[in-house]
């Protein structure tokens, strides 16, 4: 049976034109193909085009426009708002386009539009090279990078978009365009944070950096100690080398051998130290934290690829996230942040996170539309739970956590960390002046706002 609103002959013509496949509600793999990371999202597209090439992407875009179908674009499918899915529309599914080609001499990687962090990191690891990636191996490289790209290595190597060399894009009219410093430079500027507003990225080229060693420390404390531990963490980060990153996190104690039984399933605080270097260098830089009398620890040198998948959350749980970017973290902010952990859903996969900024991240090119890089800290309430009857509790906890630290907020935000929070928050992702410039680029490449299932920049 053809999908609603699309005739059988039209669907047959689409299938004949594709190297990939078109999946409809009549096909056995439809439910698997339409499922995204956030279990709260349950949308039923009319057709999912599983693209094999840029030509397939162009065909899908033209077909969707000809038939009046809303277009969604799927890379990793991690958007908390479920922006990779659409009810009744067409999904341009890039997941088959996941090849990564590494040039170790040039220190570059050409990454397919559907590649995840796992694809990228496992391709670069044999050459002891890396670039800033997301904090989960299943995150899509394209959406992550074009949205700015905040990850464990940002204090050492800058944001992912700071390492962007070129983007191959299919625009709203099906044209293939390349953007770089030399080709379509205004579009290239816009792709440093502007996300999927201007077209579908079929491949991106990224700068790589030597990373001969990577180390990590997980230091667990009872949740009640958080207010004493966080000021020490703050002090360490104020003088830390760029190699040191990580986060301060409240979470549910995991059922691991290293975790004391009385903390399993209960709220704990975790000092997560990442270090772009050896374990001895980590221990030296993090010495004040290692001496605080933690209840459990894991300190080790490991491949970056393993770090990237160590805290992956499983798909299908219910998700709601947000963030506030902070100009400072005085004692009052510490107290406010720590107090909110008491109302987090426990046990659950939820995390109450404070990430440090600074280093190469702060020193990056100020011309790009990612003005939130000037913050010193980011509060990232990350609610994940499994029961629908906890939906309102989870959402409200995130809203309350934002409100707690708002007095120290710079008013700007990394849009990959939030869902649908209104037009004002989209402007806060870029700054008002940048937003106006981005809107002009949007008008040039997508005047009809075909690509609107995103943190949308309206043409103008």
PDB file of C-alpha atoms in Angstrom, residues 119-299:
ATOM      1  CA  UNK A 119      32.609   5.693  12.844  1.00  0.00           C
ATOM      2  CA  UNK A 120      34.845   8.771  13.033  1.00  0.00           C
ATOM      3  CA  UNK A 121      36.814   7.865  16.149  1.00  0.00           C
ATOM      4  CA  UNK A 122      37.474   4.268  15.111  1.00  0.00           C
ATOM      5  CA  UNK A 123      38.769   5.477  11.744  1.00  0.00           C
ATOM      6  CA  UNK A 124      41.202   7.987  13.265  1.00  0.00           C
ATOM      7  CA  UNK A 125      42.380   5.905  16.259  1.00  0.00           C
ATOM      8  CA  UNK A 126      44.882   3.721  14.304  1.00  0.00           C
ATOM      9  CA  UNK A 127      46.764   6.893  13.332  1.00  0.00           C
ATOM     10  CA  UNK A 128      46.773   8.309  16.910  1.00  0.00           C
ATOM     11  CA  UNK A 129      44.700  11.212  15.596  1.00  0.00           C
ATOM     12  CA  UNK A 130      41.435  12.693  16.831  1.00  0.00           C
ATOM     13  CA  UNK A 131      39.244  15.758  16.771  1.00  0.00           C
ATOM     14  CA  UNK A 132      36.634  17.074  19.160  1.00  0.00           C
ATOM     15  CA  UNK A 133      33.641  14.741  19.123  1.00  0.00           C
ATOM     16  CA  UNK A 134      30.412  14.415  21.048  1.00  0.00           C
ATOM     17  CA  UNK A 135      30.272  12.790  24.455  1.00  0.00           C
ATOM     18  CA  UNK A 136      28.481   9.692  23.145  1.00  0.00           C
ATOM     19  CA  UNK A 137      29.590   7.313  20.402  1.00  0.00           C
ATOM     20  CA  UNK A 138      26.132   7.230  18.789  1.00  0.00           C
ATOM     21  CA  UNK A 139      25.881  10.985  18.172  1.00  0.00           C
ATOM     22  CA  UNK A 140      25.822  11.968  14.488  1.00  0.00           C
ATOM     23  CA  UNK A 141      28.963  13.791  13.373  1.00  0.00           C
ATOM     24  CA  UNK A 142      27.177  16.110  10.913  1.00  0.00           C
ATOM     25  CA  UNK A 143      24.511  17.623  13.156  1.00  0.00           C
ATOM     26  CA  UNK A 144      26.940  17.755  16.061  1.00  0.00           C
ATOM     27  CA  UNK A 145      29.613  19.625  14.114  1.00  0.00           C
ATOM     28  CA  UNK A 146      27.378  22.043  12.204  1.00  0.00           C
ATOM     29  CA  UNK A 147      25.593  22.905  15.450  1.00  0.00           C
ATOM     30  CA  UNK A 148      28.910  23.927  17.040  1.00  0.00           C
ATOM     31  CA  UNK A 149      30.231  20.708  18.512  1.00  0.00           C
ATOM     32  CA  UNK A 150      31.029  20.582  22.254  1.00  0.00           C
ATOM     33  CA  UNK A 151      32.928  17.548  23.564  1.00  0.00           C
ATOM     34  CA  UNK A 152      35.598  16.169  25.873  1.00  0.00           C
ATOM     35  CA  UNK A 153      38.486  17.486  23.776  1.00  0.00           C
ATOM     36  CA  UNK A 154      37.210  21.042  23.280  1.00  0.00           C
ATOM     37  CA  UNK A 155      39.568  22.627  25.838  1.00  0.00           C
ATOM     38  CA  UNK A 156      42.502  21.144  23.889  1.00  0.00           C
ATOM     39  CA  UNK A 157      41.341  21.248  20.247  1.00  0.00           C
ATOM     40  CA  UNK A 158      38.440  23.723  20.251  1.00  0.00           C
ATOM     41  CA  UNK A 159      34.872  23.090  19.161  1.00  0.00           C
ATOM     42  CA  UNK A 160      34.180  20.633  16.367  1.00  0.00           C
ATOM     43  CA  UNK A 161      33.190  23.503  14.081  1.00  0.00           C
ATOM     44  CA  UNK A 162      36.555  25.180  14.785  1.00  0.00           C
ATOM     45  CA  UNK A 163      38.060  22.143  13.041  1.00  0.00           C
ATOM     46  CA  UNK A 164      35.767  22.316  10.022  1.00  0.00           C
ATOM     47  CA  UNK A 165      37.573  22.467   6.664  1.00  0.00           C
ATOM     48  CA  UNK A 166      34.762  21.933   4.158  1.00  0.00           C
ATOM     49  CA  UNK A 167      31.142  20.817   3.820  1.00  0.00           C
ATOM     50  CA  UNK A 168      29.409  19.185   0.842  1.00  0.00           C
ATOM     51  CA  UNK A 169      25.770  20.205   0.928  1.00  0.00           C
ATOM     52  CA  UNK A 170      22.589  19.493  -1.035  1.00  0.00           C
ATOM     53  CA  UNK A 171      20.378  22.588  -0.954  1.00  0.00           C
ATOM     54  CA  UNK A 172      16.617  22.987  -1.031  1.00  0.00           C
ATOM     55  CA  UNK A 173      16.498  22.981  -4.838  1.00  0.00           C
ATOM     56  CA  UNK A 174      18.533  19.770  -5.048  1.00  0.00           C
ATOM     57  CA  UNK A 175      21.778  21.467  -6.045  1.00  0.00           C
ATOM     58  CA  UNK A 176      25.120  20.159  -4.739  1.00  0.00           C
ATOM     59  CA  UNK A 177      27.235  22.918  -3.177  1.00  0.00           C
ATOM     60  CA  UNK A 178      30.625  22.923  -1.471  1.00  0.00           C
ATOM     61  CA  UNK A 179      31.440  25.366   1.313  1.00  0.00           C
ATOM     62  CA  UNK A 180      34.925  26.206   2.584  1.00  0.00           C
ATOM     63  CA  UNK A 181      37.043  29.266   3.286  1.00  0.00           C
ATOM     64  CA  UNK A 182      37.490  29.669  -0.475  1.00  0.00           C
ATOM     65  CA  UNK A 183      34.186  28.363  -1.829  1.00  0.00           C
ATOM     66  CA  UNK A 184      30.930  29.996  -0.738  1.00  0.00           C
ATOM     67  CA  UNK A 185      32.646  31.503   2.326  1.00  0.00           C
ATOM     68  CA  UNK A 186      29.477  33.109   3.706  1.00  0.00           C
ATOM     69  CA  UNK A 187      27.734  29.730   3.731  1.00  0.00           C
ATOM     70  CA  UNK A 188      30.832  28.221   5.333  1.00  0.00           C
ATOM     71  CA  UNK A 189      30.632  30.850   8.078  1.00  0.00           C
ATOM     72  CA  UNK A 190      26.957  30.025   8.641  1.00  0.00           C
ATOM     73  CA  UNK A 191      27.713  26.316   8.984  1.00  0.00           C
ATOM     74  CA  UNK A 192      29.781  27.062  12.093  1.00  0.00           C
ATOM     75  CA  UNK A 193      26.777  26.730  14.391  1.00  0.00           C
ATOM     76  CA  UNK A 194      23.843  27.230  12.004  1.00  0.00           C
ATOM     77  CA  UNK A 195      23.136  23.510  11.798  1.00  0.00           C
ATOM     78  CA  UNK A 196      20.872  22.025   9.153  1.00  0.00           C
ATOM     79  CA  UNK A 197      19.163  25.252   8.165  1.00  0.00           C
ATOM     80  CA  UNK A 198      20.860  25.596   4.781  1.00  0.00           C
ATOM     81  CA  UNK A 199      20.767  22.103   3.315  1.00  0.00           C
ATOM     82  CA  UNK A 200      21.690  18.465   3.885  1.00  0.00           C
ATOM     83  CA  UNK A 201      25.371  17.844   4.638  1.00  0.00           C
ATOM     84  CA  UNK A 202      26.375  14.765   2.663  1.00  0.00           C
ATOM     85  CA  UNK A 203      29.987  14.946   3.830  1.00  0.00           C
ATOM     86  CA  UNK A 204      32.183  17.138   5.990  1.00  0.00           C
ATOM     87  CA  UNK A 205      35.960  17.418   6.151  1.00  0.00           C
ATOM     88  CA  UNK A 206      37.552  17.911   9.566  1.00  0.00           C
ATOM     89  CA  UNK A 207      40.997  18.798  10.854  1.00  0.00           C
ATOM     90  CA  UNK A 208      42.620  16.095  13.016  1.00  0.00           C
ATOM     91  CA  UNK A 209      45.164  16.445  15.818  1.00  0.00           C
ATOM     92  CA  UNK A 210      47.764  14.097  17.307  1.00  0.00           C
ATOM     93  CA  UNK A 211      46.381  12.276  20.347  1.00  0.00           C
ATOM     94  CA  UNK A 212      48.955   9.625  21.293  1.00  0.00           C
ATOM     95  CA  UNK A 213      47.423   9.033  24.739  1.00  0.00           C
ATOM     96  CA  UNK A 214      44.105   9.586  26.510  1.00  0.00           C
ATOM     97  CA  UNK A 215      43.337   9.125  30.188  1.00  0.00           C
ATOM     98  CA  UNK A 216      40.282   9.358  32.416  1.00  0.00           C
ATOM     99  CA  UNK A 217      39.425   9.398  36.115  1.00  0.00           C
ATOM    100  CA  UNK A 218      35.999   8.599  37.528  1.00  0.00           C
ATOM    101  CA  UNK A 219      35.882   9.674  41.187  1.00  0.00           C
ATOM    102  CA  UNK A 220      32.608   8.859  42.978  1.00  0.00           C
ATOM    103  CA  UNK A 221      31.378  10.472  46.192  1.00  0.00           C
ATOM    104  CA  UNK A 222      28.113  10.250  48.142  1.00  0.00           C
ATOM    105  CA  UNK A 223      25.765  12.946  46.857  1.00  0.00           C
ATOM    106  CA  UNK A 224      25.838  14.741  50.224  1.00  0.00           C
ATOM    107  CA  UNK A 225      29.523  15.561  49.674  1.00  0.00           C
ATOM    108  CA  UNK A 226      28.901  17.393  46.403  1.00  0.00           C
ATOM    109  CA  UNK A 227      28.849  20.840  47.979  1.00  0.00           C
ATOM    110  CA  UNK A 228      32.329  20.267  49.405  1.00  0.00           C
ATOM    111  CA  UNK A 229      33.831  18.601  46.331  1.00  0.00           C
ATOM    112  CA  UNK A 230      32.616  21.032  43.665  1.00  0.00           C
ATOM    113  CA  UNK A 231      34.597  24.051  45.003  1.00  0.00           C
ATOM    114  CA  UNK A 232      37.787  21.970  44.775  1.00  0.00           C
ATOM    115  CA  UNK A 233      36.905  20.954  41.237  1.00  0.00           C
ATOM    116  CA  UNK A 234      36.331  24.611  40.396  1.00  0.00           C
ATOM    117  CA  UNK A 235      39.725  25.547  41.838  1.00  0.00           C
ATOM    118  CA  UNK A 236      41.518  22.817  39.880  1.00  0.00           C
ATOM    119  CA  UNK A 237      39.935  23.930  36.613  1.00  0.00           C
ATOM    120  CA  UNK A 238      40.902  27.571  37.162  1.00  0.00           C
ATOM    121  CA  UNK A 239      44.574  26.660  36.707  1.00  0.00           C
ATOM    122  CA  UNK A 240      44.261  23.425  34.698  1.00  0.00           C
ATOM    123  CA  UNK A 241      46.161  22.847  31.456  1.00  0.00           C
ATOM    124  CA  UNK A 242      44.123  22.679  28.256  1.00  0.00           C
ATOM    125  CA  UNK A 243      44.564  18.908  28.226  1.00  0.00           C
ATOM    126  CA  UNK A 244      42.304  18.547  31.277  1.00  0.00           C
ATOM    127  CA  UNK A 245      38.533  18.518  30.854  1.00  0.00           C
ATOM    128  CA  UNK A 246      35.584  16.497  32.083  1.00  0.00           C
ATOM    129  CA  UNK A 247      32.626  17.397  34.234  1.00  0.00           C
ATOM    130  CA  UNK A 248      31.024  17.401  37.672  1.00  0.00           C
ATOM    131  CA  UNK A 249      27.967  15.158  37.566  1.00  0.00           C
ATOM    132  CA  UNK A 250      25.198  13.962  39.864  1.00  0.00           C
ATOM    133  CA  UNK A 251      23.826  10.609  38.756  1.00  0.00           C
ATOM    134  CA  UNK A 252      22.526   7.271  40.000  1.00  0.00           C
ATOM    135  CA  UNK A 253      25.263   5.012  41.355  1.00  0.00           C
ATOM    136  CA  UNK A 254      25.876   2.322  38.715  1.00  0.00           C
ATOM    137  CA  UNK A 255      25.805  -1.408  39.551  1.00  0.00           C
ATOM    138  CA  UNK A 256      29.522  -1.901  38.909  1.00  0.00           C
ATOM    139  CA  UNK A 257      32.071  -3.942  40.867  1.00  0.00           C
ATOM    140  CA  UNK A 258      34.005  -0.824  41.872  1.00  0.00           C
ATOM    141  CA  UNK A 259      30.905   0.864  43.381  1.00  0.00           C
ATOM    142  CA  UNK A 260      30.167   0.304  47.112  1.00  0.00           C
ATOM    143  CA  UNK A 261      26.883  -1.565  47.530  1.00  0.00           C
ATOM    144  CA  UNK A 262      25.358   1.206  49.640  1.00  0.00           C
ATOM    145  CA  UNK A 263      25.747   3.688  46.740  1.00  0.00           C
ATOM    146  CA  UNK A 264      24.337   1.494  43.961  1.00  0.00           C
ATOM    147  CA  UNK A 265      20.970   2.828  42.836  1.00  0.00           C
ATOM    148  CA  UNK A 266      21.327   5.960  44.966  1.00  0.00           C
ATOM    149  CA  UNK A 267      22.321   9.522  44.084  1.00  0.00           C
ATOM    150  CA  UNK A 268      26.080  10.036  43.904  1.00  0.00           C
ATOM    151  CA  UNK A 269      28.303  12.801  42.632  1.00  0.00           C
ATOM    152  CA  UNK A 270      31.002  12.057  40.110  1.00  0.00           C
ATOM    153  CA  UNK A 271      34.094  14.031  39.284  1.00  0.00           C
ATOM    154  CA  UNK A 272      34.928  12.997  35.737  1.00  0.00           C
ATOM    155  CA  UNK A 273      38.412  14.056  34.674  1.00  0.00           C
ATOM    156  CA  UNK A 274      39.437  13.612  31.051  1.00  0.00           C
ATOM    157  CA  UNK A 275      43.035  14.203  30.046  1.00  0.00           C
ATOM    158  CA  UNK A 276      44.537  14.383  26.559  1.00  0.00           C
ATOM    159  CA  UNK A 277      47.704  12.658  27.696  1.00  0.00           C
ATOM    160  CA  UNK A 278      49.072   9.965  29.978  1.00  0.00           C
ATOM    161  CA  UNK A 279      47.734   8.699  33.286  1.00  0.00           C
ATOM    162  CA  UNK A 280      50.694  10.076  35.294  1.00  0.00           C
ATOM    163  CA  UNK A 281      50.062  13.517  33.781  1.00  0.00           C
ATOM    164  CA  UNK A 282      46.385  13.263  34.712  1.00  0.00           C
ATOM    165  CA  UNK A 283      47.242  12.287  38.275  1.00  0.00           C
ATOM    166  CA  UNK A 284      49.551  15.275  38.594  1.00  0.00           C
ATOM    167  CA  UNK A 285      47.024  17.775  37.212  1.00  0.00           C
ATOM    168  CA  UNK A 286      44.120  16.339  39.218  1.00  0.00           C
ATOM    169  CA  UNK A 287      46.030  15.668  42.456  1.00  0.00           C
ATOM    170  CA  UNK A 288      43.797  17.847  44.698  1.00  0.00           C
ATOM    171  CA  UNK A 289      40.742  15.896  43.524  1.00  0.00           C
ATOM    172  CA  UNK A 290      42.371  12.507  43.992  1.00  0.00           C
ATOM    173  CA  UNK A 291      43.069  13.378  47.614  1.00  0.00           C
ATOM    174  CA  UNK A 292      39.479  14.154  48.656  1.00  0.00           C
ATOM    175  CA  UNK A 293      38.645  10.671  49.931  1.00  0.00           C
ATOM    176  CA  UNK A 294      36.327   9.387  47.225  1.00  0.00           C
ATOM    177  CA  UNK A 295      34.189   6.281  47.751  1.00  0.00           C
ATOM    178  CA  UNK A 296      35.104   4.644  44.437  1.00  0.00           C
ATOM    179  CA  UNK A 297      37.429   5.297  41.552  1.00  0.00           C
ATOM    180  CA  UNK A 298      38.469   4.280  38.076  1.00  0.00           C
ATOM    181  CA  UNK A 299      41.688   5.913  36.885  1.00  0.00           C
TER     182      UNK A 299
END
